[in-house]
Coordinates of C-alpha atoms in Angstrom, one line a residue:
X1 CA 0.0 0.0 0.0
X2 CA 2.4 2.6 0.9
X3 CA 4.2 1.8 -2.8
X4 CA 1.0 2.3 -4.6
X5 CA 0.7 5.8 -2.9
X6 CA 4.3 7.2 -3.1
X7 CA 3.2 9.1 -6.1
X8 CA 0.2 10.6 -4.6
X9 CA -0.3 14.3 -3.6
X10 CA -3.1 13.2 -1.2
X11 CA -2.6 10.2 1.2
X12 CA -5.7 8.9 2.6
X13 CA -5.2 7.5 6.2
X14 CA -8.2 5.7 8.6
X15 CA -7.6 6.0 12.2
X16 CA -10.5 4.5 14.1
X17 CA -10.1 5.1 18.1
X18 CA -12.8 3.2 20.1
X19 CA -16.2 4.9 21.2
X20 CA -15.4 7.8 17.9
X21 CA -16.8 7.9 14.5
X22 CA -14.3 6.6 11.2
X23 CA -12.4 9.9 9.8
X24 CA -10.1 10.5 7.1
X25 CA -6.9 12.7 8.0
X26 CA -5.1 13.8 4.3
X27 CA -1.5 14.5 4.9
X28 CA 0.0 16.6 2.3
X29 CA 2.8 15.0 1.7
X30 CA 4.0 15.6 -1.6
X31 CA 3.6 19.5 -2.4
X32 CA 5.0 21.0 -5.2
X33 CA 7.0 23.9 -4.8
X34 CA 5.1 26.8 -5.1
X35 CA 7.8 28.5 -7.1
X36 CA 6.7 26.5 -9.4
X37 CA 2.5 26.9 -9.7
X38 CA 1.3 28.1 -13.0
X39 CA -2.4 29.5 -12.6
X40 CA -3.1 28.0 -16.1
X41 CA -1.9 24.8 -15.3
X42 CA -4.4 24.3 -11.9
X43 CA -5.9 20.9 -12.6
X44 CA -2.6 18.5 -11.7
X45 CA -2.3 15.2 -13.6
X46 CA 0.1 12.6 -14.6
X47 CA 2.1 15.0 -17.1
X48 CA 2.4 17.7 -14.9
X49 CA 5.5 17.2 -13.7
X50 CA 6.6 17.5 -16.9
X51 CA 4.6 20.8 -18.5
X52 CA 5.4 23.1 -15.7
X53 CA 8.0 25.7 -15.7
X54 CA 10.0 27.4 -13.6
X55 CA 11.5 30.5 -15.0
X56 CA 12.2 32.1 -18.6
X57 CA 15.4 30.2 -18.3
X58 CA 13.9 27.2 -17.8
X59 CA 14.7 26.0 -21.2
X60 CA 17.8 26.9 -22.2
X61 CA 20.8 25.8 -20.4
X62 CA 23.4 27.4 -21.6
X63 CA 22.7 30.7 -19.6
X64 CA 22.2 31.0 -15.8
X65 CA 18.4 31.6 -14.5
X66 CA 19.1 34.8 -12.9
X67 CA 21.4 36.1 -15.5
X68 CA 18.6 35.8 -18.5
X69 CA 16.4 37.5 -15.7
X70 CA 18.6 40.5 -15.9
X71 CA 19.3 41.0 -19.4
X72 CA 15.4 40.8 -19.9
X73 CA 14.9 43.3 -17.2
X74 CA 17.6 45.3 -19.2
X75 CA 15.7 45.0 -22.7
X76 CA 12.4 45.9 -20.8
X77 CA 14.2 48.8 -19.3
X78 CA 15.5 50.1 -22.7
X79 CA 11.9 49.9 -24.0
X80 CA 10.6 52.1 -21.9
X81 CA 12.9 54.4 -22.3
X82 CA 12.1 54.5 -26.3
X83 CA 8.6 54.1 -25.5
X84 CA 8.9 57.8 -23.3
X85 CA 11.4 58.9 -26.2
X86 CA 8.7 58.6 -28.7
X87 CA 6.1 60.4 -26.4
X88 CA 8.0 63.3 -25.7
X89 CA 9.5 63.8 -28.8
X90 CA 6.3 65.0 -30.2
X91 CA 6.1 67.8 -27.3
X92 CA 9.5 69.1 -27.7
X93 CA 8.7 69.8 -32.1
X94 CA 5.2 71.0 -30.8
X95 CA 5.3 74.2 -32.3
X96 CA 6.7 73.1 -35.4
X97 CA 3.8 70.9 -35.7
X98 CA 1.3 73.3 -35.4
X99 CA 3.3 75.7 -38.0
X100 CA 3.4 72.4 -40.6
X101 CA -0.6 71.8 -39.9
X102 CA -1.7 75.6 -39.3
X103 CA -3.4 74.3 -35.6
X104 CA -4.2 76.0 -32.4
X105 CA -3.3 75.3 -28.9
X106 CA -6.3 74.1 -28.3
X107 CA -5.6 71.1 -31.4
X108 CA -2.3 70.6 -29.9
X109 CA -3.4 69.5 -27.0
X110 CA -5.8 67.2 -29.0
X111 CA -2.7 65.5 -30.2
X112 CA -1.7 63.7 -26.8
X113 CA -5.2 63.9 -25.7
X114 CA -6.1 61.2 -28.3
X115 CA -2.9 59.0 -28.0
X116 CA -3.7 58.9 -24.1
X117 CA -7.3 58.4 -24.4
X118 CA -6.6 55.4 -26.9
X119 CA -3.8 54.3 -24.4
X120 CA -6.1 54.1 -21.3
X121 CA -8.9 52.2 -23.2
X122 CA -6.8 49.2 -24.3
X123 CA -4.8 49.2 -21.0
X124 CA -7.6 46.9 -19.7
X125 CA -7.8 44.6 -22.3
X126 CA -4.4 44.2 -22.5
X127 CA -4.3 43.7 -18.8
X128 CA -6.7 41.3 -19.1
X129 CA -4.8 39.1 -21.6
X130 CA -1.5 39.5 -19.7
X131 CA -3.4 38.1 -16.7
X132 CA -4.3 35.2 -18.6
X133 CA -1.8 34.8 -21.9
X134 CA 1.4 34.3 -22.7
X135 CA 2.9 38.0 -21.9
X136 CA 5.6 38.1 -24.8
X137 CA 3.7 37.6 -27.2
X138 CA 1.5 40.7 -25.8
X139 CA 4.0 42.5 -25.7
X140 CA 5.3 41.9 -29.0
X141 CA 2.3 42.7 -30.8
X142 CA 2.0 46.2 -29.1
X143 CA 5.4 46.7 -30.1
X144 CA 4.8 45.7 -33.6
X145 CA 1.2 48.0 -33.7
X146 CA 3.6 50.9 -31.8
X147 CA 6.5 50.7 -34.4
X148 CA 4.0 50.9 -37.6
X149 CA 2.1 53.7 -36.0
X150 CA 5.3 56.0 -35.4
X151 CA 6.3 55.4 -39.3
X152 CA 3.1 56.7 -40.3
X153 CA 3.0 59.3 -38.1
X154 CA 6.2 60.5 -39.2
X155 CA 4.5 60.3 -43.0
X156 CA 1.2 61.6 -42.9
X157 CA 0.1 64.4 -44.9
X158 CA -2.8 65.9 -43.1
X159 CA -3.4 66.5 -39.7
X160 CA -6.1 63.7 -39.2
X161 CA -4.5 61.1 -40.6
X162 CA -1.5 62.0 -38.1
X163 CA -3.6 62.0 -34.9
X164 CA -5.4 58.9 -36.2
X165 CA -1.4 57.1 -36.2
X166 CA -0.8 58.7 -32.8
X167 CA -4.0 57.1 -31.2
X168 CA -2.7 53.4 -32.9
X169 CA 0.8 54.3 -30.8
X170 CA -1.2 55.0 -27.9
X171 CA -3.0 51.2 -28.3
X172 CA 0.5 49.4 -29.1
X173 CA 2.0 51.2 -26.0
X174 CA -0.8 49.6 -23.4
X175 CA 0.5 46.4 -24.3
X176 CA 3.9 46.8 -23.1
X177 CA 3.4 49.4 -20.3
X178 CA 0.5 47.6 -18.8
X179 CA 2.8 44.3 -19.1
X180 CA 5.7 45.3 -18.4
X181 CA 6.0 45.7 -14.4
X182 CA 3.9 42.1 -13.7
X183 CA 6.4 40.2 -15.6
X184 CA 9.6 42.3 -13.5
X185 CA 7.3 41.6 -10.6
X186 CA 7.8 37.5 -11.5
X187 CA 11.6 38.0 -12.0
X188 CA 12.4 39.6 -8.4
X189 CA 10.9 39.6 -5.4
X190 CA 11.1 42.1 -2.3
X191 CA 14.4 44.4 -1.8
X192 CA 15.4 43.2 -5.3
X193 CA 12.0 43.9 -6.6
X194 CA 11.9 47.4 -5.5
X195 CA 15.5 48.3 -7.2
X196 CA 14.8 46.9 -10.2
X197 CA 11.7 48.7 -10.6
X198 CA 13.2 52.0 -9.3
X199 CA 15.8 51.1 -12.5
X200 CA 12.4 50.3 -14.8
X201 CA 10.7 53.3 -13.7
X202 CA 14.2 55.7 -14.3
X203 CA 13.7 55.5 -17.7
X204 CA 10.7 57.4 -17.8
X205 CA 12.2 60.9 -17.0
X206 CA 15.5 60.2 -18.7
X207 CA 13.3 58.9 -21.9
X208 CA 11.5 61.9 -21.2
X209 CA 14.3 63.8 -21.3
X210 CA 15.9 62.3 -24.4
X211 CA 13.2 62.8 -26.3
X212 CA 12.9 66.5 -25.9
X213 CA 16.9 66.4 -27.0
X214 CA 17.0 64.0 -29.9
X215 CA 13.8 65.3 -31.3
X216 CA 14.5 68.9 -31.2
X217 CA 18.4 68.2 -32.3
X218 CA 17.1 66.0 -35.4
X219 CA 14.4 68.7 -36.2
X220 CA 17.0 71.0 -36.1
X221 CA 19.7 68.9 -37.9
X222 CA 17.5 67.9 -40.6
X223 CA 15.5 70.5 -41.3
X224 CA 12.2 68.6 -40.8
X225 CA 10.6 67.4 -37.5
X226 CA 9.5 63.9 -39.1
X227 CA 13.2 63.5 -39.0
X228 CA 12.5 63.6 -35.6
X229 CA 10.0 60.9 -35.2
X230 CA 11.8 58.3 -36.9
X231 CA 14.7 57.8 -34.4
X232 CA 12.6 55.4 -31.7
X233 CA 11.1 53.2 -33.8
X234 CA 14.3 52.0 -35.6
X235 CA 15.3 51.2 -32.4
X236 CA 12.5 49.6 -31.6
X237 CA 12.7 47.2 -34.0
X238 CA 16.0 45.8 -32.5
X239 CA 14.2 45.0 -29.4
X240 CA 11.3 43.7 -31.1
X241 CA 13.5 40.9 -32.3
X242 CA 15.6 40.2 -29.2
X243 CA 12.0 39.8 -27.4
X244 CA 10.7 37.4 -29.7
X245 CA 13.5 35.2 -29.7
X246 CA 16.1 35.0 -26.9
X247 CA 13.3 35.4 -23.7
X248 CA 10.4 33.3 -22.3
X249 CA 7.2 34.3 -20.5
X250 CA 8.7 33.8 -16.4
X251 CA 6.1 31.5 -14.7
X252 CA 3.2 34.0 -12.5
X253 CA 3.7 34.0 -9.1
X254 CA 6.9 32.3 -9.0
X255 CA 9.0 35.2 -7.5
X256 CA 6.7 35.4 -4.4
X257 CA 6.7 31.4 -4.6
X258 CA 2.8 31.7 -4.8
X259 CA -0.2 29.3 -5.0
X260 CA -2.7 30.7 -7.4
X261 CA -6.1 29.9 -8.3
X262 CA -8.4 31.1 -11.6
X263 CA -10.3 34.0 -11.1
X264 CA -13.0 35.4 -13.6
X265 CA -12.4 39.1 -14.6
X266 CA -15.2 40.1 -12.5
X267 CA -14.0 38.6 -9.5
X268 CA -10.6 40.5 -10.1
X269 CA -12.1 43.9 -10.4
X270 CA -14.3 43.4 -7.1
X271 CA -11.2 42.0 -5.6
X272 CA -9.2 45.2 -6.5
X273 CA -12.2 47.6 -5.4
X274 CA -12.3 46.2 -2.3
X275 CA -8.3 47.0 -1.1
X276 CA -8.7 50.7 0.0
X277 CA -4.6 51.1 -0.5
X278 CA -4.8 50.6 -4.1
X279 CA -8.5 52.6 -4.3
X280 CA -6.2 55.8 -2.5
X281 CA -3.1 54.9 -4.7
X282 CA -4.5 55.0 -7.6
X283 CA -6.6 58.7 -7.2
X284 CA -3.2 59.9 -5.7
X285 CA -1.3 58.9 -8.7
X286 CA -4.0 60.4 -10.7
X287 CA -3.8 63.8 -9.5
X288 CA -0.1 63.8 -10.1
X289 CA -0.5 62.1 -13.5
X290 CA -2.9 65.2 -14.6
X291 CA 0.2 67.8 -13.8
X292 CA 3.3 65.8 -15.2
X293 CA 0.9 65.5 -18.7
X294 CA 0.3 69.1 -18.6
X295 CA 3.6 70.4 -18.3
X296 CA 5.5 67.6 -19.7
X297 CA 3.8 68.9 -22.6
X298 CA 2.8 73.0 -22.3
X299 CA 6.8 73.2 -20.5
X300 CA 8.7 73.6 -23.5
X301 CA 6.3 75.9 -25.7
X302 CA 5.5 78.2 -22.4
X303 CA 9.4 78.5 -22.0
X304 CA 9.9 79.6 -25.7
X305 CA 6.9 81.7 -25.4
X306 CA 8.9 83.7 -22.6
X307 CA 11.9 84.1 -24.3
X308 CA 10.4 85.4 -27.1
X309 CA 8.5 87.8 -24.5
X310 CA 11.8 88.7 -22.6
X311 CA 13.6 89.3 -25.9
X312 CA 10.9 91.3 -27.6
X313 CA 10.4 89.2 -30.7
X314 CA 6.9 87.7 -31.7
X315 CA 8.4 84.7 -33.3
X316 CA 10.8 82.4 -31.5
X317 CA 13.8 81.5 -34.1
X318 CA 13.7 77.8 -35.0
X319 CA 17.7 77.4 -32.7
X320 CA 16.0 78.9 -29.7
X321 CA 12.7 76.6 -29.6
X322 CA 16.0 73.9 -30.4
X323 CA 17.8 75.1 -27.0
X324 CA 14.6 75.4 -25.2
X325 CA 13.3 71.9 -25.5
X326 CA 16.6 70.4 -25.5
X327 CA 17.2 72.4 -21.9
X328 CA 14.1 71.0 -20.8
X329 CA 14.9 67.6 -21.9
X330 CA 18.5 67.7 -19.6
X331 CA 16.2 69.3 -16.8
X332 CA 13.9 66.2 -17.0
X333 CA 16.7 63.8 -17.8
X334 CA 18.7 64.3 -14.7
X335 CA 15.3 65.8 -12.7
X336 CA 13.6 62.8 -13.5
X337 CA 16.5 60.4 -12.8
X338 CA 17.5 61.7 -9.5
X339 CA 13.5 62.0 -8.5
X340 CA 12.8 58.5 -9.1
X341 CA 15.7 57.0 -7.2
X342 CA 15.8 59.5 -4.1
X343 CA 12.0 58.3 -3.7
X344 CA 12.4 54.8 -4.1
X345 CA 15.6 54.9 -1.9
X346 CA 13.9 56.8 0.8
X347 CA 11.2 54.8 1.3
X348 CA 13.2 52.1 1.8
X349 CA 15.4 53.3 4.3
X350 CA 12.7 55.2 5.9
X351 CA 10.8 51.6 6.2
X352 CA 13.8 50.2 7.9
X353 CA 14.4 53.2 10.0
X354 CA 16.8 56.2 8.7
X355 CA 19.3 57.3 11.7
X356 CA 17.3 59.1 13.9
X357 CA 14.2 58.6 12.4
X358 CA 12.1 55.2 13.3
X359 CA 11.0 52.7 10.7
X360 CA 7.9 53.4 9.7
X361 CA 6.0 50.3 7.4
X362 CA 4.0 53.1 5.5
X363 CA 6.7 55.4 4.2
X364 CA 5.6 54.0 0.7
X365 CA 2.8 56.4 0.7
X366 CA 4.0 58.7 3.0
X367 CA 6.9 59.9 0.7
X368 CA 4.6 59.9 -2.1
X369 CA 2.4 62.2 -0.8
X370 CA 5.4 64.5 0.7
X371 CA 6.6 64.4 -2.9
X372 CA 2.8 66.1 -4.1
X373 CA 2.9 68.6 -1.3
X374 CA 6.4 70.1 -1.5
X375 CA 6.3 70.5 -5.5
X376 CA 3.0 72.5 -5.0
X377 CA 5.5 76.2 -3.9
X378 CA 8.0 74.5 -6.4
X379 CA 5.5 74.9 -9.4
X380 CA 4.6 78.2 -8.6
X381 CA 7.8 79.7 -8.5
X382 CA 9.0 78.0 -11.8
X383 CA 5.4 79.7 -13.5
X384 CA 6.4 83.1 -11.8
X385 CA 9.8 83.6 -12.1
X386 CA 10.4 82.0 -15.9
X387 CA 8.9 84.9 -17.8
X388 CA 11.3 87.9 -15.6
X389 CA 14.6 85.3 -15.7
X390 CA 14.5 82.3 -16.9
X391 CA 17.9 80.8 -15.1
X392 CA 16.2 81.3 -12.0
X393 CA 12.5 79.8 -13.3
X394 CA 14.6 76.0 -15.3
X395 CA 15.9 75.9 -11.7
X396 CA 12.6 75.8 -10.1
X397 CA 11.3 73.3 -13.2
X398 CA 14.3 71.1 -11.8
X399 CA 13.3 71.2 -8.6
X400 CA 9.3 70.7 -9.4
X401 CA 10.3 67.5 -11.8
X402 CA 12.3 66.3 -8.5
X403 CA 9.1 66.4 -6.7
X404 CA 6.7 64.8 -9.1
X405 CA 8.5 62.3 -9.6
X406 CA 9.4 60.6 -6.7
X407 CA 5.7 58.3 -6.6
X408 CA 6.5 56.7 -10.3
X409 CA 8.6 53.8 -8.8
X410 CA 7.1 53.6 -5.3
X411 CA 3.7 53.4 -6.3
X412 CA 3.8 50.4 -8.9
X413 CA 5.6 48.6 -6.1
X414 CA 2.4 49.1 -3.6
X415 CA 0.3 47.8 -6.2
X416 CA 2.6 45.0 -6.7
X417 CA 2.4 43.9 -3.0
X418 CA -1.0 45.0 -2.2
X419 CA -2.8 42.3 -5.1
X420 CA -2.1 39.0 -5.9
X421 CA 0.1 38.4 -9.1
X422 CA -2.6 36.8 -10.8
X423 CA -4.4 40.2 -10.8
X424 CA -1.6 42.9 -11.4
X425 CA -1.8 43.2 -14.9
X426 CA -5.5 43.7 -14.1
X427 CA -4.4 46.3 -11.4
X428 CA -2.3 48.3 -13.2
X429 CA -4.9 48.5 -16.1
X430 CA -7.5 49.6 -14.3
X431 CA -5.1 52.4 -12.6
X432 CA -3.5 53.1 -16.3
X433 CA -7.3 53.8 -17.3
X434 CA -8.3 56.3 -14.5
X435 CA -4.9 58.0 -14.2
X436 CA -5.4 58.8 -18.2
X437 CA -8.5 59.2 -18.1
X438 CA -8.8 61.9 -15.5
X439 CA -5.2 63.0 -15.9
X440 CA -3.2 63.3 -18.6
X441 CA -5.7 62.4 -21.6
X442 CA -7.9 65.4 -20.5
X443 CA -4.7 67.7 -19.1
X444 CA -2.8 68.9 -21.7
X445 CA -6.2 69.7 -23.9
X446 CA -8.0 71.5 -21.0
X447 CA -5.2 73.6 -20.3
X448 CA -5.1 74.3 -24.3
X449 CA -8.5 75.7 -23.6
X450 CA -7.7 77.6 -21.1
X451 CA -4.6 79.4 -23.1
X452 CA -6.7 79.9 -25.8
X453 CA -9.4 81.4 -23.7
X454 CA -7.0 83.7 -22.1
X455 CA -4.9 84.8 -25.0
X456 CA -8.6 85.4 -27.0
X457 CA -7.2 86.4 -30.4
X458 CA -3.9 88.1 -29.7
X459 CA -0.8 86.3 -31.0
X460 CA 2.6 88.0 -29.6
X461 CA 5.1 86.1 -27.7
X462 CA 4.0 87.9 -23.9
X463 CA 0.3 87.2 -24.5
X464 CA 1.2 83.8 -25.4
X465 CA 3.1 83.1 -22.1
X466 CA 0.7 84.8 -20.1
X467 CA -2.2 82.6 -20.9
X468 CA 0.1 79.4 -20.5
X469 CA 1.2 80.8 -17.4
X470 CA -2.2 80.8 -16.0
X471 CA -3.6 78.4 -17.1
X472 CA -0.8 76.4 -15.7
X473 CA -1.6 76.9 -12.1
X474 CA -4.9 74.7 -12.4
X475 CA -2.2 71.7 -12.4
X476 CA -0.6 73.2 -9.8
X477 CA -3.5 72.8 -6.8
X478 CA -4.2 69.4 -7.9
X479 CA -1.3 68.4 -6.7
X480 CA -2.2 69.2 -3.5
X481 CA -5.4 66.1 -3.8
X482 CA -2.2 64.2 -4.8
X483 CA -1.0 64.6 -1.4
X484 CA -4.2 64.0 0.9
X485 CA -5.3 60.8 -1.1
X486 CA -1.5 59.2 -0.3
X487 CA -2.0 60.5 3.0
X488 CA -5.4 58.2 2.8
X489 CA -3.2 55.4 1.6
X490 CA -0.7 55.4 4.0
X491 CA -3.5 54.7 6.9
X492 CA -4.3 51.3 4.9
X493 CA -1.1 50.4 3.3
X494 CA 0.1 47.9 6.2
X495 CA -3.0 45.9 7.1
X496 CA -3.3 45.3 2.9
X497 CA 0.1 43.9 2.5
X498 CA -0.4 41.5 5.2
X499 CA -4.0 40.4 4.2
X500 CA -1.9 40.1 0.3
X501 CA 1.0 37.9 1.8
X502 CA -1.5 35.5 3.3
X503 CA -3.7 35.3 0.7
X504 CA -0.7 34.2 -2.0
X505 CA 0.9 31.9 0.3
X506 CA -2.6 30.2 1.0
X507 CA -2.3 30.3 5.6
X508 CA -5.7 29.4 5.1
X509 CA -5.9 25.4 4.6
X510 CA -9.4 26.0 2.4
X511 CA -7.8 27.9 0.1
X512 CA -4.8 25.3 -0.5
X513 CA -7.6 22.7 -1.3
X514 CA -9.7 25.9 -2.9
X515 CA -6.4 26.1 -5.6
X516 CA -6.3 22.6 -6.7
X517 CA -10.2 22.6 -7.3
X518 CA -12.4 26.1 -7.6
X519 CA -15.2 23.4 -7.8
X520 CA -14.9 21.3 -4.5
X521 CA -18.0 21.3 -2.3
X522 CA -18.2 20.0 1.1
X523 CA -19.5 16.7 -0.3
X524 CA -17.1 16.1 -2.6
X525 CA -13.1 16.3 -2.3
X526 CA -12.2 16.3 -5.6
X527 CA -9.2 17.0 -7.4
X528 CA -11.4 17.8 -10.4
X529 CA -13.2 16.1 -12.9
X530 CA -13.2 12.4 -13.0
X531 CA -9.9 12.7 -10.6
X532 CA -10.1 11.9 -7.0
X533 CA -7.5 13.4 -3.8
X534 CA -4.6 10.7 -4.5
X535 CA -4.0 12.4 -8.1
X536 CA -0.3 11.9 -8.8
X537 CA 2.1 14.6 -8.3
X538 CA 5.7 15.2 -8.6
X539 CA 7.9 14.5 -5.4
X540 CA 9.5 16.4 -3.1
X541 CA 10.5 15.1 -0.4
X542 CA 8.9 17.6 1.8
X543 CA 6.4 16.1 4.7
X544 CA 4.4 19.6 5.8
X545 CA 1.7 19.4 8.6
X546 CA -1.3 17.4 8.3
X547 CA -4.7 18.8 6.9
X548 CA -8.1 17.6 8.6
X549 CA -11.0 17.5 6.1
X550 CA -14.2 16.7 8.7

């Protein structure tokens, strides 16, 4: 008897003590390593041992696991850095734009309007699919949609045709921003998972930053800003091809060595609504979304709009809008960079306790929302003092693009420890979709409005800045909502966590037998269909405590 069962995952033994009623005690003898569950492959059976995976290196033998896992963290990183190229490339030749197509303010704020709203409506379907699909191949066919989309944007000869291209490169990015951070989030794990992300999200301001430069520099060079617009997604294609053949999909879950169940789409979203840290995180990162889209983009043309006010002249030569944007681009660039590290960095020390200071398990949020508050002066000192000297106003940009930034990193890495990995795709969808949605997508075209509501019909340089100017410091009291819903967050941030951490690693005994079987009633201890608790599985050696079914 004990042969026949050495192979079983369940071992049914009777115990019968006199005067008591015949029960059946399951040890779990034989569990798999949970480093090694796949949520698509829940239902065990003979072959399991040999379908599951362990990590994208899995396969290959010629390279070390954790190796692969860096050089793909490396391509991901490089990607988004392109990805942010491409974006704010198109803000830095803004002007030259609306010279080639004879548009308003008010249009060029339609441009990154559309690309965002386009961007937050696929972000849910693709984080549906990378919930439930193989995530390369997600990612590779937004990268493919993204790379086509820039060409033609780069060709187009009317102005419609150009913002129809930029929405298709808002759909191709989704894929791989929604994506991106859940498959980092499988290749690292705590400490390591924080750095790595605070590396992941760098790229955004020194993408950013790039962008500004290399657009404005090729513009400039070339003589033509679709020059400009061609640079990222030659690149692009490089990665395209590294993706699709030297990496693997890493195995959900295995980083936090979790046990994972299937979930319908509807039980994810409920699941998500109901964790008031992500609810808070997610209207905080909102409200600072909605100022970084507005003067990511208005910045540049606000600046040049001052120098031509300070200098007199009604229209800015085509080397000063250059120098401008290209400024901006080095402020955001190194801005960005040191922003996004000094946050993530902080909170992790202040976690652990920084020298005087006592650890504190909710500086995640905390710093976030310090961040929102103290770039609220920041802002309006960079708006006041850029049109009377502009040394002293870039210094006060730097400092405000310091300030902004420090969430980017930080809050990913709540949501990544506050849901289950079989829902952060999902998670970081949804948040995708109401940070665009409210911020950024409507941002940059309202405060178009407003500058062409202010200015009225008057087209020199000062009236110009002016009307920027103000309508700029709408951005600048959101930021302090920003503040108060991290605040919010930081009072739920610790019991969320914990309730996370026991729900991946299964502390409740139902909800091991719940994940080999969503169907198992109390009258019947299935494994599944047509398969009954002594269903083979793969050995380990490993003799954990005793489970009591009554």
């Amino acid at each position: 008897m004990a042969d026949e069962n050495d192979g079983n995952l369940f071992t049914p033994e009777r115990s019968q003590r006199q005067g008591e009623a015949e029960r059946v005690v399951l040890t779990h003898r034989e569990m798999p390593p949970p480093m090694v569950v796949d949520y698509e492959d829940l239902q065990p059976d003979e072959d399991w041992p040999d379908r599951r995976r362990t990590d994208i290196g899995a396969r290959s033998s010629r390279m070390p696991a954790q190796t692969k896992n860096i050089l793909f963290l490396a391509v991901l990183i490089a990607l988004n850095l392109i990805n942010y190229m491409d974006r704010f490339t198109v803000a830095s030749i803004l002007i030259d734009i609306q010279t080639y197509y004879k548009i308003q303010d008010s249009d060029g704020g339609l441009i990154v309007t559309t690309f965002v709203f386009c961007y937050m409506i696929a972000a849910p379907i693709f984080g549906y699919l990378g919930d439930r699909y193989n995530r390369k191949f997600v990612v590779s066919i937004g990268l493919v949609l993204w790379i086509l989309a820039v060409f033609l944007s780069s060709v187009s000869g009317s102005f419609r045709v150009f913002l129809i291209s930029r929405a298709i490169v808002g759909v191709g990015e989704a894929a791989y921003s929604t994506v991106a951070p859940t498959i980092i989030s499988d290749l690292f794990s705590g400490d390591q998972r924080s750095r790595v992300l605070m590396l992941f999200f760098a790229a955004l301001p020194v993408g950013s930053g790039l962008g500004y430069i290399v657009g404005a520099s090729v513009t400039y060079w070339t003589g033509y800003w679709q020059w400009g617009l061609r640079v990222t997604p030659i690149i692009g294609i490089i990665f395209l091809i590294i993706i699709v053949f030297a990496f693997e999909d890493p195995v959900r879950g295995h980083a936090d060595h979790a046990h994972l169940r299937k979930t319908s789409y509807k039980e994810d979203v409920l699941s998500l609504g109901r964790i008031p840290t992500y609810i808070y995180t997610t209207l905080g990162f909102t409200s600072v979304v909605f100022v970084t889209g507005s003067l990511s983009w208005w910045t540049p043309a606000c600046a040049a709009h001052a120098w031509g006010m300070i200098h007199g002249m009604d229209k800015v030569p085509p080397e000063i809008k250059a120098s401008v944007a290209e400024t901006f681009g080095v402020l955001s660039c190194i801005g960005g960079l040191i922003g996004v590290v000094f946050g993530s960095l902080l909170a992790r020390k202040w976690q652990k306790g920084l020298g005087p200071i006592t650890a504190n398990p909710r500086a995640d949020p905390l710093v976030c929302g310090f961040g929102s508050l103290f770039a609220v002066p920041t802002m309006w000192l960079a708006l006041f003092t850029v049109g009377k000297w502009m040394p002293l106003g870039y210094l006060f940009v730097f400092l405000t693009i310091i300030m902004v930034v420090l969430n980017f990193a930080i809050t990913t890495d709540i949501i990544l420890y506050v849901t289950t990995p079989n829902r952060r795709a999902t998670a970081i969808a949804i948040q995708t979709l109401t940070a665009h949605l409210l911020g950024d997508a409507t941002s940059p075209y309202v405060i178009g409005l407003l500058s062409d509501a202010i200015r009225g019909n008057v087209e020199t340089s000062a009236a110009s800045f002016q009307a920027l100017q103000y309508a700029l410091y709408l951005p600048n009291a959101v930021l302090v909502l920003g503040g108060v819903f991290y605040f919010l967050a930081s009072n739920h941030v610790e019991k969320d966590r914990e309730k996370n951490s026991m729900l991946m690693h299964d502390l409740n005994p139902p909800t091991i037998l719940d994940y080999y079987d969503d169907d198992m009633g109390a009258g019947n201890r299935s494994m599944g269909s047509g398969t009954t608790a002594t269903t083979s599985a793969p050995a380990s050696g490993v003799t954990p405590p005793a489970f009591v079914v009554p």
